[in-house]
mmCIF file of C-alpha atoms in Angstrom:
data_model
loop_
_atom_site.group_PDB
_atom_site.id
_atom_site.type_symbol
_atom_site.label_atom_id
_atom_site.label_comp_id
_atom_site.label_asym_id
_atom_site.label_seq_id
_atom_site.Cartn_x
_atom_site.Cartn_y
_atom_site.Cartn_z
ATOM 1 C CA MET A 11 153.570 80.262 55.043
ATOM 2 C CA ASN A 12 155.842 77.179 53.743
ATOM 3 C CA LEU A 13 154.191 77.331 50.162
ATOM 4 C CA LYS A 14 154.147 81.395 49.951
ATOM 5 C CA VAL A 15 158.086 81.438 50.949
ATOM 6 C CA PHE A 16 158.830 78.408 48.415
ATOM 7 C CA GLY A 17 156.984 79.837 45.596
ATOM 8 C CA ALA A 18 158.395 83.546 46.266
ATOM 9 C CA VAL A 19 161.964 82.311 45.956
ATOM 10 C CA ILE A 20 161.302 81.071 42.276
ATOM 11 C CA LEU A 21 160.061 84.468 41.780
ATOM 12 C CA THR A 22 162.672 86.766 43.354
ATOM 13 C CA LEU A 23 165.953 86.772 41.880
ATOM 14 C CA THR A 24 165.609 88.294 38.539
ATOM 15 C CA ALA A 25 163.155 91.055 40.178
ATOM 16 C CA LEU A 26 166.298 91.927 42.369
ATOM 17 C CA MET A 27 168.479 92.387 39.478
ATOM 18 C CA PHE A 28 166.415 94.880 38.457
ATOM 19 C CA ASN A 29 166.194 97.106 41.306
ATOM 20 C CA PRO A 30 168.901 99.606 41.033
ATOM 21 C CA ALA A 31 168.446 100.613 44.885
ATOM 22 C CA LEU A 32 169.561 97.026 46.049
ATOM 23 C CA ALA A 33 172.271 97.087 43.708
ATOM 24 C CA GLN A 34 174.595 99.911 44.485
ATOM 25 C CA GLU A 35 175.163 102.192 47.551
ATOM 26 C CA ALA A 36 175.737 105.753 47.575
ATOM 27 C CA PRO A 37 179.288 107.060 48.754
ATOM 28 C CA GLU A 38 179.319 108.248 52.432
ATOM 29 C CA VAL A 39 178.354 112.068 52.723
ATOM 30 C CA ASP A 40 179.978 114.465 55.093
ATOM 31 C CA ARG A 41 177.028 116.575 56.511
ATOM 32 C CA THR A 42 179.103 118.503 59.536
ATOM 33 C CA ALA A 43 178.997 122.049 56.982
ATOM 34 C CA THR A 44 174.875 121.602 57.063
ATOM 35 C CA GLY A 45 174.497 120.780 60.878
ATOM 36 C CA GLY A 46 173.272 117.189 59.662
ATOM 37 C CA ALA A 47 170.908 118.524 57.132
ATOM 38 C CA GLN A 48 170.698 116.529 53.805
ATOM 39 C CA THR A 49 173.455 117.825 50.974
ATOM 40 C CA LEU A 50 173.359 118.193 47.414
ATOM 41 C CA GLU A 51 174.977 114.832 47.327
ATOM 42 C CA ASP A 52 172.120 113.411 48.912
ATOM 43 C CA ILE A 53 169.663 114.613 46.413
ATOM 44 C CA MET A 54 171.632 113.597 43.565
ATOM 45 C CA ALA A 55 172.333 109.875 44.842
ATOM 46 C CA ARG A 56 168.726 109.560 45.419
ATOM 47 C CA GLN A 57 167.951 110.921 41.909
ATOM 48 C CA LYS A 58 170.300 107.900 40.575
ATOM 49 C CA GLN A 59 168.266 105.658 42.611
ATOM 50 C CA LEU A 60 171.426 104.836 44.874
ATOM 51 C CA GLU A 61 170.810 103.435 48.371
ATOM 52 C CA VAL A 62 170.936 106.253 50.664
ATOM 53 C CA ASP A 63 171.331 105.804 54.461
ATOM 54 C CA GLU A 64 168.786 108.307 55.404
ATOM 55 C CA SER A 65 168.446 107.983 59.074
ATOM 56 C CA PHE A 66 169.740 111.264 59.680
ATOM 57 C CA ARG A 67 166.371 112.288 58.384
ATOM 58 C CA SER A 68 164.128 109.545 59.665
ATOM 59 C CA GLU A 69 164.807 109.509 62.731
ATOM 60 C CA ASN A 70 164.772 113.178 63.055
ATOM 61 C CA LEU A 71 161.147 113.401 63.913
ATOM 62 C CA GLY A 72 160.899 115.699 67.076
ATOM 63 C CA ASN A 73 160.058 114.923 70.623
ATOM 64 C CA PRO A 74 156.548 116.139 70.831
ATOM 65 C CA GLU A 75 155.782 114.017 73.920
ATOM 66 C CA ASN A 76 158.940 115.114 76.043
ATOM 67 C CA ALA A 77 158.777 118.616 75.224
ATOM 68 C CA ALA A 78 160.067 119.745 78.952
ATOM 69 C CA ALA A 79 163.302 117.919 78.349
ATOM 70 C CA ILE A 80 164.380 120.143 75.419
ATOM 71 C CA ASP A 81 166.386 123.180 76.127
ATOM 72 C CA GLU A 82 166.038 124.549 72.924
ATOM 73 C CA PRO A 83 163.116 127.057 72.124
ATOM 74 C CA LEU A 84 159.922 125.028 71.340
ATOM 75 C CA GLY A 85 157.833 125.701 68.172
ATOM 76 C CA THR A 86 154.351 126.232 67.987
ATOM 77 C CA LEU A 87 153.888 122.465 67.759
ATOM 78 C CA GLY A 88 155.625 121.970 70.976
ATOM 79 C CA GLY A 89 158.788 119.045 70.886
ATOM 80 C CA SER A 90 158.201 118.861 66.935
ATOM 81 C CA SER A 91 157.982 121.301 64.409
ATOM 82 C CA GLN A 92 156.383 121.018 60.773
ATOM 83 C CA SER A 93 159.148 119.801 59.333
ATOM 84 C CA ASP A 94 159.746 117.092 61.954
ATOM 85 C CA GLN A 95 155.638 116.174 61.163
ATOM 86 C CA TRP A 96 156.497 116.294 57.339
ATOM 87 C CA ARG A 97 159.528 114.114 57.654
ATOM 88 C CA GLY A 98 157.161 111.481 59.933
ATOM 89 C CA ILE A 99 154.847 111.389 56.963
ATOM 90 C CA ARG A 100 157.650 110.914 54.525
ATOM 91 C CA TYR A 101 159.131 107.756 56.432
ATOM 92 C CA ASN A 102 155.995 106.686 57.575
ATOM 93 C CA GLU A 103 155.911 107.262 61.104
ATOM 94 C CA ALA A 104 153.334 109.743 61.651
ATOM 95 C CA ASP A 105 150.263 109.150 63.536
ATOM 96 C CA ILE A 106 147.764 109.435 60.558
ATOM 97 C CA GLN A 107 144.150 109.902 61.401
ATOM 98 C CA THR A 108 142.061 108.448 58.306
ATOM 99 C CA VAL A 109 138.611 107.392 58.194
ATOM 100 C CA THR A 110 139.382 104.179 55.937
ATOM 101 C CA ARG A 111 141.716 102.193 57.752
ATOM 102 C CA GLY A 112 143.889 99.189 55.893
ATOM 103 C CA PRO A 113 147.323 97.997 55.058
ATOM 104 C CA ALA A 114 147.926 100.975 52.535
ATOM 105 C CA VAL A 115 146.197 104.044 53.667
ATOM 106 C CA ASP A 116 148.747 105.006 56.272
ATOM 107 C CA VAL A 117 151.662 105.106 53.322
ATOM 108 C CA LEU A 118 150.940 108.674 52.137
ATOM 109 C CA ILE A 119 154.518 108.795 50.339
ATOM 110 C CA GLN A 120 156.109 105.840 48.241
ATOM 111 C CA ASP A 121 158.870 106.818 45.969
ATOM 112 C CA GLY A 122 159.400 103.426 44.376
ATOM 113 C CA GLY A 123 156.835 104.257 41.832
ATOM 114 C CA MET A 124 159.049 106.121 39.120
ATOM 115 C CA PRO A 125 161.915 103.339 39.127
ATOM 116 C CA TRP A 126 159.108 101.051 38.703
ATOM 117 C CA TYR A 127 157.440 103.019 36.105
ATOM 118 C CA LYS A 128 160.394 103.849 34.138
ATOM 119 C CA LEU A 129 161.489 100.058 34.243
ATOM 120 C CA ARG A 130 158.199 98.890 33.027
ATOM 121 C CA GLU A 131 157.887 101.315 30.275
ATOM 122 C CA GLY A 132 161.614 100.970 28.990
ATOM 123 C CA PRO A 133 163.803 97.846 29.660
ATOM 124 C CA MET A 134 160.423 95.501 29.933
ATOM 125 C CA ILE A 135 158.994 96.804 26.728
ATOM 126 C CA THR A 136 162.222 97.090 24.952
ATOM 127 C CA TYR A 137 163.921 93.730 25.825
ATOM 128 C CA GLY A 138 160.497 91.605 26.137
ATOM 129 C CA GLY A 139 158.950 92.711 22.943
ATOM 130 C CA GLY A 140 162.513 92.555 21.214
ATOM 131 C CA ALA A 141 162.792 88.739 22.559
ATOM 132 C CA LEU A 142 159.060 88.256 20.904
ATOM 133 C CA ILE A 143 160.212 89.479 17.784
ATOM 134 C CA ALA A 144 163.820 87.631 17.656
ATOM 135 C CA ILE A 145 161.988 84.091 18.279
ATOM 136 C CA ILE A 146 159.572 84.709 15.560
ATOM 137 C CA VAL A 147 162.045 85.819 13.014
ATOM 138 C CA LEU A 148 164.350 82.732 14.154
ATOM 139 C CA LEU A 149 161.486 80.337 13.926
ATOM 140 C CA ALA A 150 160.994 81.812 10.101
ATOM 141 C CA VAL A 151 164.565 81.405 9.117
ATOM 142 C CA PHE A 152 164.485 77.688 10.768
ATOM 143 C CA TYR A 153 161.503 76.811 8.365
ATOM 144 C CA PHE A 154 163.017 78.318 5.335
ATOM 145 C CA VAL A 155 166.332 76.821 6.030
ATOM 146 C CA ARG A 156 165.191 73.346 7.382
ATOM 147 C CA GLY A 157 161.757 73.196 6.311
ATOM 148 C CA LYS A 158 159.291 70.851 7.637
ATOM 149 C CA ILE A 159 160.513 67.826 9.410
ATOM 150 C CA MET A 160 158.514 64.838 7.428
ATOM 151 C CA ILE A 161 157.960 61.125 8.166
ATOM 152 C CA ASP A 162 160.889 59.320 7.163
ATOM 153 C CA GLY A 163 159.813 57.160 4.244
ATOM 154 C CA GLY A 164 156.173 58.762 4.008
ATOM 155 C CA PRO A 165 153.317 57.927 6.463
ATOM 156 C CA ALA A 166 152.154 54.507 7.345
ATOM 157 C CA GLY A 167 148.241 55.218 6.644
ATOM 158 C CA THR A 168 147.138 53.741 10.045
ATOM 159 C CA THR A 169 146.763 55.405 13.404
ATOM 160 C CA ILE A 170 147.492 55.133 17.194
ATOM 161 C CA GLU A 171 146.087 56.914 20.096
ATOM 162 C CA ARG A 172 148.571 59.285 21.492
ATOM 163 C CA PHE A 173 146.449 61.441 23.573
ATOM 164 C CA LYS A 174 143.177 60.719 25.261
ATOM 165 C CA PRO A 175 140.283 63.553 25.537
ATOM 166 C CA VAL A 176 140.601 64.323 29.158
ATOM 167 C CA GLU A 177 144.565 64.949 28.334
ATOM 168 C CA ARG A 178 143.764 66.944 25.009
ATOM 169 C CA PHE A 179 141.147 68.905 27.129
ATOM 170 C CA GLY A 180 143.811 69.710 29.461
ATOM 171 C CA HIS A 181 146.414 71.030 27.246
ATOM 172 C CA TRP A 182 143.640 72.793 25.510
ATOM 173 C CA LEU A 183 142.380 74.547 28.600
ATOM 174 C CA LEU A 184 146.318 75.684 29.557
ATOM 175 C CA ALA A 185 147.245 76.426 25.861
ATOM 176 C CA GLY A 186 144.177 78.478 25.077
ATOM 177 C CA SER A 187 144.501 80.593 28.470
ATOM 178 C CA PHE A 188 148.145 81.136 27.983
ATOM 179 C CA VAL A 189 147.283 82.474 24.562
ATOM 180 C CA ALA A 190 144.510 84.678 26.176
ATOM 181 C CA LEU A 191 146.552 85.689 28.964
ATOM 182 C CA GLY A 192 149.468 86.639 26.737
ATOM 183 C CA ILE A 193 147.363 88.878 24.263
ATOM 184 C CA THR A 194 145.843 90.583 27.233
ATOM 185 C CA GLY A 195 148.867 90.940 28.798
ATOM 186 C CA LEU A 196 150.817 92.545 26.133
ATOM 187 C CA ILE A 197 147.749 94.902 25.675
ATOM 188 C CA THR A 198 148.120 96.215 28.892
ATOM 189 C CA LEU A 199 151.603 96.335 29.240
ATOM 190 C CA MET A 200 152.257 97.693 25.645
ATOM 191 C CA GLY A 201 149.183 99.372 24.735
ATOM 192 C CA ARG A 202 149.674 102.988 25.856
ATOM 193 C CA SER A 203 152.335 102.908 23.486
ATOM 194 C CA PHE A 204 151.493 101.191 20.280
ATOM 195 C CA LEU A 205 147.911 101.061 20.160
ATOM 196 C CA ILE A 206 146.582 104.616 21.359
ATOM 197 C CA PRO A 207 148.115 106.158 18.581
ATOM 198 C CA VAL A 208 146.387 103.532 15.942
ATOM 199 C CA LEU A 209 143.297 103.492 18.102
ATOM 200 C CA GLY A 210 142.472 106.491 19.718
ATOM 201 C CA PRO A 211 142.341 107.023 23.562
ATOM 202 C CA ASP A 212 138.456 105.953 23.659
ATOM 203 C CA ALA A 213 138.762 102.741 21.832
ATOM 204 C CA PHE A 214 141.665 101.684 23.648
ATOM 205 C CA SER A 215 140.315 102.633 27.068
ATOM 206 C CA ALA A 216 137.475 100.062 26.158
ATOM 207 C CA LEU A 217 140.170 97.563 25.030
ATOM 208 C CA ALA A 218 142.157 97.957 28.133
ATOM 209 C CA ILE A 219 139.366 97.696 30.078
ATOM 210 C CA GLY A 220 138.147 94.597 28.451
ATOM 211 C CA SER A 221 141.694 92.850 28.666
ATOM 212 C CA LYS A 222 141.956 93.448 32.317
ATOM 213 C CA TRP A 223 138.822 91.799 32.930
ATOM 214 C CA VAL A 224 139.809 88.721 30.460
ATOM 215 C CA HIS A 225 143.425 88.588 32.114
ATOM 216 C CA ASN A 226 141.910 88.655 35.882
ATOM 217 C CA ASN A 227 139.458 85.832 34.928
ATOM 218 C CA VAL A 228 141.285 83.614 32.213
ATOM 219 C CA ALA A 229 144.123 83.212 34.968
ATOM 220 C CA TRP A 230 141.935 80.777 36.784
ATOM 221 C CA ALA A 231 141.179 78.608 33.782
ATOM 222 C CA PHE A 232 145.082 78.707 33.377
ATOM 223 C CA MET A 233 146.116 77.362 36.977
ATOM 224 C CA LEU A 234 143.482 74.804 36.372
ATOM 225 C CA GLY A 235 144.938 73.734 33.384
ATOM 226 C CA LEU A 236 148.285 73.697 34.912
ATOM 227 C CA VAL A 237 147.072 71.505 37.622
ATOM 228 C CA LEU A 238 145.416 68.863 35.423
ATOM 229 C CA THR A 239 148.453 68.683 33.117
ATOM 230 C CA PHE A 240 150.843 68.219 35.898
ATOM 231 C CA VAL A 241 148.531 65.380 37.714
ATOM 232 C CA MET A 242 148.089 63.798 34.219
ATOM 233 C CA TRP A 243 151.689 63.719 32.947
ATOM 234 C CA ILE A 244 154.054 63.824 35.830
ATOM 235 C CA ALA A 245 154.882 60.430 35.804
ATOM 236 C CA HIS A 246 155.833 60.573 32.270
ATOM 237 C CA ASN A 247 157.955 63.273 32.709
ATOM 238 C CA ILE A 248 160.614 62.140 35.239
ATOM 239 C CA PRO A 249 163.890 62.630 33.778
ATOM 240 C CA ASN A 250 165.789 59.136 32.571
ATOM 241 C CA LYS A 251 169.189 57.858 30.813
ATOM 242 C CA LEU A 252 167.196 58.019 27.648
ATOM 243 C CA ASP A 253 167.049 61.963 27.771
ATOM 244 C CA TRP A 254 170.822 61.986 27.708
ATOM 245 C CA GLN A 255 170.588 60.177 24.690
ATOM 246 C CA TRP A 256 168.144 62.172 22.788
ATOM 247 C CA ILE A 257 170.014 65.533 23.845
ATOM 248 C CA LYS A 258 173.304 64.474 22.707
ATOM 249 C CA GLN A 259 172.004 63.470 19.191
ATOM 250 C CA GLY A 260 169.786 66.898 19.244
ATOM 251 C CA GLY A 261 166.613 65.446 18.737
ATOM 252 C CA GLY A 262 167.271 63.414 15.910
ATOM 253 C CA PHE A 263 169.275 66.213 14.095
ATOM 254 C CA ILE A 264 173.178 64.913 14.904
ATOM 255 C CA GLY A 265 173.836 61.492 13.625
ATOM 256 C CA LYS A 266 171.296 59.059 12.040
ATOM 257 C CA GLY A 267 167.975 58.185 12.654
ATOM 258 C CA HIS A 268 165.619 59.169 15.460
ATOM 259 C CA PRO A 269 166.805 58.589 19.299
ATOM 260 C CA SER A 270 164.515 56.362 21.114
ATOM 261 C CA ALA A 271 161.789 57.690 23.385
ATOM 262 C CA LYS A 272 159.038 56.793 25.602
ATOM 263 C CA LYS A 273 155.637 58.666 25.542
ATOM 264 C CA PHE A 274 157.445 62.235 26.261
ATOM 265 C CA ASN A 275 161.165 62.663 24.826
ATOM 266 C CA ALA A 276 163.999 65.123 26.553
ATOM 267 C CA GLY A 277 162.588 68.046 24.419
ATOM 268 C CA GLN A 278 158.974 67.857 25.336
ATOM 269 C CA LYS A 279 160.259 67.101 29.249
ATOM 270 C CA ILE A 280 162.130 70.507 29.271
ATOM 271 C CA VAL A 281 159.052 72.096 28.176
ATOM 272 C CA PHE A 282 157.038 70.410 30.446
ATOM 273 C CA TRP A 283 158.786 71.301 33.622
ATOM 274 C CA MET A 284 159.410 74.689 32.066
ATOM 275 C CA VAL A 285 155.663 75.241 31.928
ATOM 276 C CA MET A 286 155.050 73.930 35.367
ATOM 277 C CA ILE A 287 157.741 75.742 37.246
ATOM 278 C CA LEU A 288 157.460 78.854 35.527
ATOM 279 C CA GLY A 289 153.693 78.674 35.307
ATOM 280 C CA PHE A 290 153.466 78.282 39.166
ATOM 281 C CA SER A 291 155.670 81.153 39.752
ATOM 282 C CA VAL A 292 153.618 83.445 37.209
ATOM 283 C CA SER A 293 150.359 81.956 39.152
ATOM 284 C CA LEU A 294 151.863 83.101 42.317
ATOM 285 C CA SER A 295 153.037 86.796 41.325
ATOM 286 C CA GLY A 296 149.392 86.993 39.760
ATOM 287 C CA LEU A 297 147.754 85.804 42.776
ATOM 288 C CA SER A 298 150.107 88.545 44.945
ATOM 289 C CA LEU A 299 148.864 91.352 42.142
ATOM 290 C CA LEU A 300 145.392 90.140 42.911
ATOM 291 C CA PHE A 301 145.506 89.743 46.365
ATOM 292 C CA PRO A 302 148.191 92.362 47.337
ATOM 293 C CA PHE A 303 147.150 92.730 51.149
ATOM 294 C CA GLN A 304 146.158 89.047 51.790
ATOM 295 C CA MET A 305 149.365 87.104 49.544
ATOM 296 C CA PRO A 306 152.388 89.554 49.882
ATOM 297 C CA MET A 307 155.347 87.329 48.557
ATOM 298 C CA PHE A 308 158.685 89.503 48.574
ATOM 299 C CA SER A 309 158.606 90.573 52.422
ATOM 300 C CA ASP A 310 158.825 86.798 53.063
ATOM 301 C CA THR A 311 161.103 86.328 50.463
ATOM 302 C CA PHE A 312 163.862 88.939 51.389
ATOM 303 C CA GLY A 313 163.722 87.537 54.768
ATOM 304 C CA PHE A 314 164.322 83.986 53.293
ATOM 305 C CA PHE A 315 167.433 85.248 51.823
ATOM 306 C CA ASN A 316 168.798 87.444 54.405
ATOM 307 C CA SER A 317 168.583 84.436 56.665
ATOM 308 C CA ILE A 318 170.287 82.173 54.608
ATOM 309 C CA LEU A 319 172.517 84.267 52.978
ATOM 310 C CA GLY A 320 173.193 87.322 55.360
ATOM 311 C CA THR A 321 171.984 89.547 52.776
ATOM 312 C CA ASP A 322 170.139 93.061 53.910
ATOM 313 C CA PHE A 323 167.136 93.011 51.791
ATOM 314 C CA PRO A 324 164.412 95.076 53.265
ATOM 315 C CA THR A 325 161.858 93.002 54.750
ATOM 316 C CA VAL A 326 159.303 95.737 55.759
ATOM 317 C CA LEU A 327 157.819 96.542 52.295
ATOM 318 C CA ALA A 328 154.487 98.767 51.849
ATOM 319 C CA PRO A 329 151.723 96.998 49.688
ATOM 320 C CA HIS A 330 152.750 99.493 46.712
ATOM 321 C CA GLU A 331 156.399 98.005 46.746
ATOM 322 C CA GLU A 332 155.145 94.670 46.935
ATOM 323 C CA MET A 333 152.856 95.081 44.136
ATOM 324 C CA GLN A 334 155.927 96.612 42.051
ATOM 325 C CA TYR A 335 158.058 93.684 42.703
ATOM 326 C CA ALA A 336 155.294 91.424 41.747
ATOM 327 C CA ASN A 337 154.392 93.292 38.407
ATOM 328 C CA ILE A 338 158.045 93.155 37.298
ATOM 329 C CA TRP A 339 158.601 89.495 38.107
ATOM 330 C CA HIS A 340 154.858 88.600 36.357
ATOM 331 C CA SER A 341 155.912 90.403 33.352
ATOM 332 C CA ILE A 342 159.648 88.739 33.186
ATOM 333 C CA VAL A 343 158.447 85.274 33.445
ATOM 334 C CA ALA A 344 155.138 85.683 31.138
ATOM 335 C CA PHE A 345 157.810 87.031 28.424
ATOM 336 C CA VAL A 346 160.069 83.903 29.154
ATOM 337 C CA MET A 347 157.552 81.835 28.622
ATOM 338 C CA MET A 348 155.753 83.541 25.502
ATOM 339 C CA VAL A 349 159.244 82.623 24.061
ATOM 340 C CA ALA A 350 159.755 79.153 24.801
ATOM 341 C CA ILE A 351 155.720 78.379 23.780
ATOM 342 C CA MET A 352 156.221 80.061 20.475
ATOM 343 C CA ALA A 353 158.842 77.535 19.724
ATOM 344 C CA HIS A 354 156.787 74.406 20.985
ATOM 345 C CA ILE A 355 153.726 75.758 19.052
ATOM 346 C CA TYR A 356 156.254 76.071 15.880
ATOM 347 C CA ILE A 357 157.465 72.494 16.423
ATOM 348 C CA GLY A 358 153.840 71.093 16.892
ATOM 349 C CA SER A 359 151.856 72.809 14.069
ATOM 350 C CA VAL A 360 154.060 74.019 10.747
ATOM 351 C CA GLY A 361 157.398 72.690 11.559
ATOM 352 C CA MET A 362 156.508 68.852 11.918
ATOM 353 C CA GLU A 363 154.667 66.911 9.980
ATOM 354 C CA GLY A 364 152.100 64.876 11.738
ATOM 355 C CA ALA A 365 152.486 66.586 15.038
ATOM 356 C CA PHE A 366 149.375 68.358 15.359
ATOM 357 C CA ASP A 367 147.361 65.529 15.278
ATOM 358 C CA ALA A 368 148.473 64.138 18.651
ATOM 359 C CA MET A 369 146.511 67.125 20.311
ATOM 360 C CA GLY A 370 144.042 67.343 17.241
ATOM 361 C CA ASN A 371 142.012 64.710 17.520
ATOM 362 C CA GLY A 372 144.161 62.128 19.652
ATOM 363 C CA GLN A 373 145.150 60.061 16.576
ATOM 364 C CA VAL A 374 148.995 59.909 15.322
ATOM 365 C CA ASP A 375 150.285 58.194 12.219
ATOM 366 C CA LEU A 376 152.085 54.682 13.284
ATOM 367 C CA GLU A 377 154.998 55.476 11.673
ATOM 368 C CA TRP A 378 155.288 58.852 12.737
ATOM 369 C CA ALA A 379 154.871 57.382 16.360
ATOM 370 C CA ARG A 380 157.673 54.774 15.931
ATOM 371 C CA GLN A 381 160.092 57.126 14.516
ATOM 372 C CA HIS A 382 159.778 59.717 17.467
ATOM 373 C CA HIS A 383 158.417 57.335 20.250
ATOM 374 C CA ASP A 384 159.319 54.029 19.334
ATOM 375 C CA LEU A 385 159.425 52.700 22.908
ATOM 376 C CA TRP A 386 156.015 54.111 23.765
ATOM 377 C CA VAL A 387 154.488 52.345 20.657
ATOM 378 C CA GLU A 388 156.379 48.999 21.961
ATOM 379 C CA GLU A 389 154.322 49.364 25.246
ATOM 380 C CA VAL A 390 151.153 50.375 23.947
ATOM 381 C CA GLU A 391 151.054 47.349 21.635
ATOM 382 C CA ALA A 392 152.326 45.304 24.447
ATOM 383 C CA LYS A 393 149.276 46.186 26.432
ATOM 384 C CA GLN A 394 147.044 45.533 23.388
ATOM 385 C CA GLY A 395 148.720 42.177 22.798
ATOM 386 C CA LYS A 396 147.717 41.458 26.370
ATOM 387 C CA ARG A 397 144.350 42.100 25.910
ATOM 388 C CA GLY A 398 143.599 40.619 22.664
ATOM 389 C CA SER A 399 145.107 37.478 24.221
ATOM 390 C CA SER A 400 142.921 37.330 27.280
#
């Protein structure tokens, strides 16, 4: 439970921002003229996704077990009418008899689907897709303005081992699975809007089914890569005072020379912790989507915030609502990661001379290493000197 609450806390706040029903309250309505029935203002407020106090309906379910105590004429159903029964179904208070039992079958009406769908098909695609296009354009402009970052004075011609084979395996497992998840996730999210007009419904159907299968199964490789890289590199990514100097110099863009750094500089540490935290969060929301009945995340999270902040978020959520929250959060975190990783890919490939070799074959030019990770080179050479003397 503690792990669920901790992970869910990470994946909550933004999702709440996108739920208009939690953000606004409908004005109080005078229902005396209708005898307590709903009014046009109630209907309009619900259409605007405002939070409406519907206790005047949800609690008006009749009294079939105590019909004798009712003074008014009874209907064909005794102490409750068909309207009472339909209200019971609407608010999940009816005694539903179903052949299949489970946590979702009793919920016959769940009206959060349309707001979720509109958010998913509207702002999520618009802003998420726009962010991806924006980072691609910015990186292209940066490349043509700044050009590739070259090794000052040229390469030394000799190399030093930067990453061992097991480190490169963990990195490429994480990176490769993330790329596969990103592509298949975008197909799943945007394919209906952009690919059906191009491929046609039949071809897209096959592509979407395949993407779903790949996404659900490659996710396990991503989580394994996340654990491997965390275990291998956590010791090298603890912040220290050198990081502040690196940040003040903009990684070498401000002032003269490259700031000193050990195996990972401040920029790489930022990427590391972003990948670890957001990767953990997106993994939890993905698991919640894969196992919605076994791993509901948001009811516990809302309860946690209610206890420490005094808020009044709903803590009884249908499985459908849990999945809607998890899906929105999963998409938001994935877009943030894709934007950041695109910048990371740029620096590690076309943006900097000699950088790709670190993960390509594990060997980097000695002069490149001295310019970008001078203290790490000193540590490696000191160890090698001790081995040679012994």
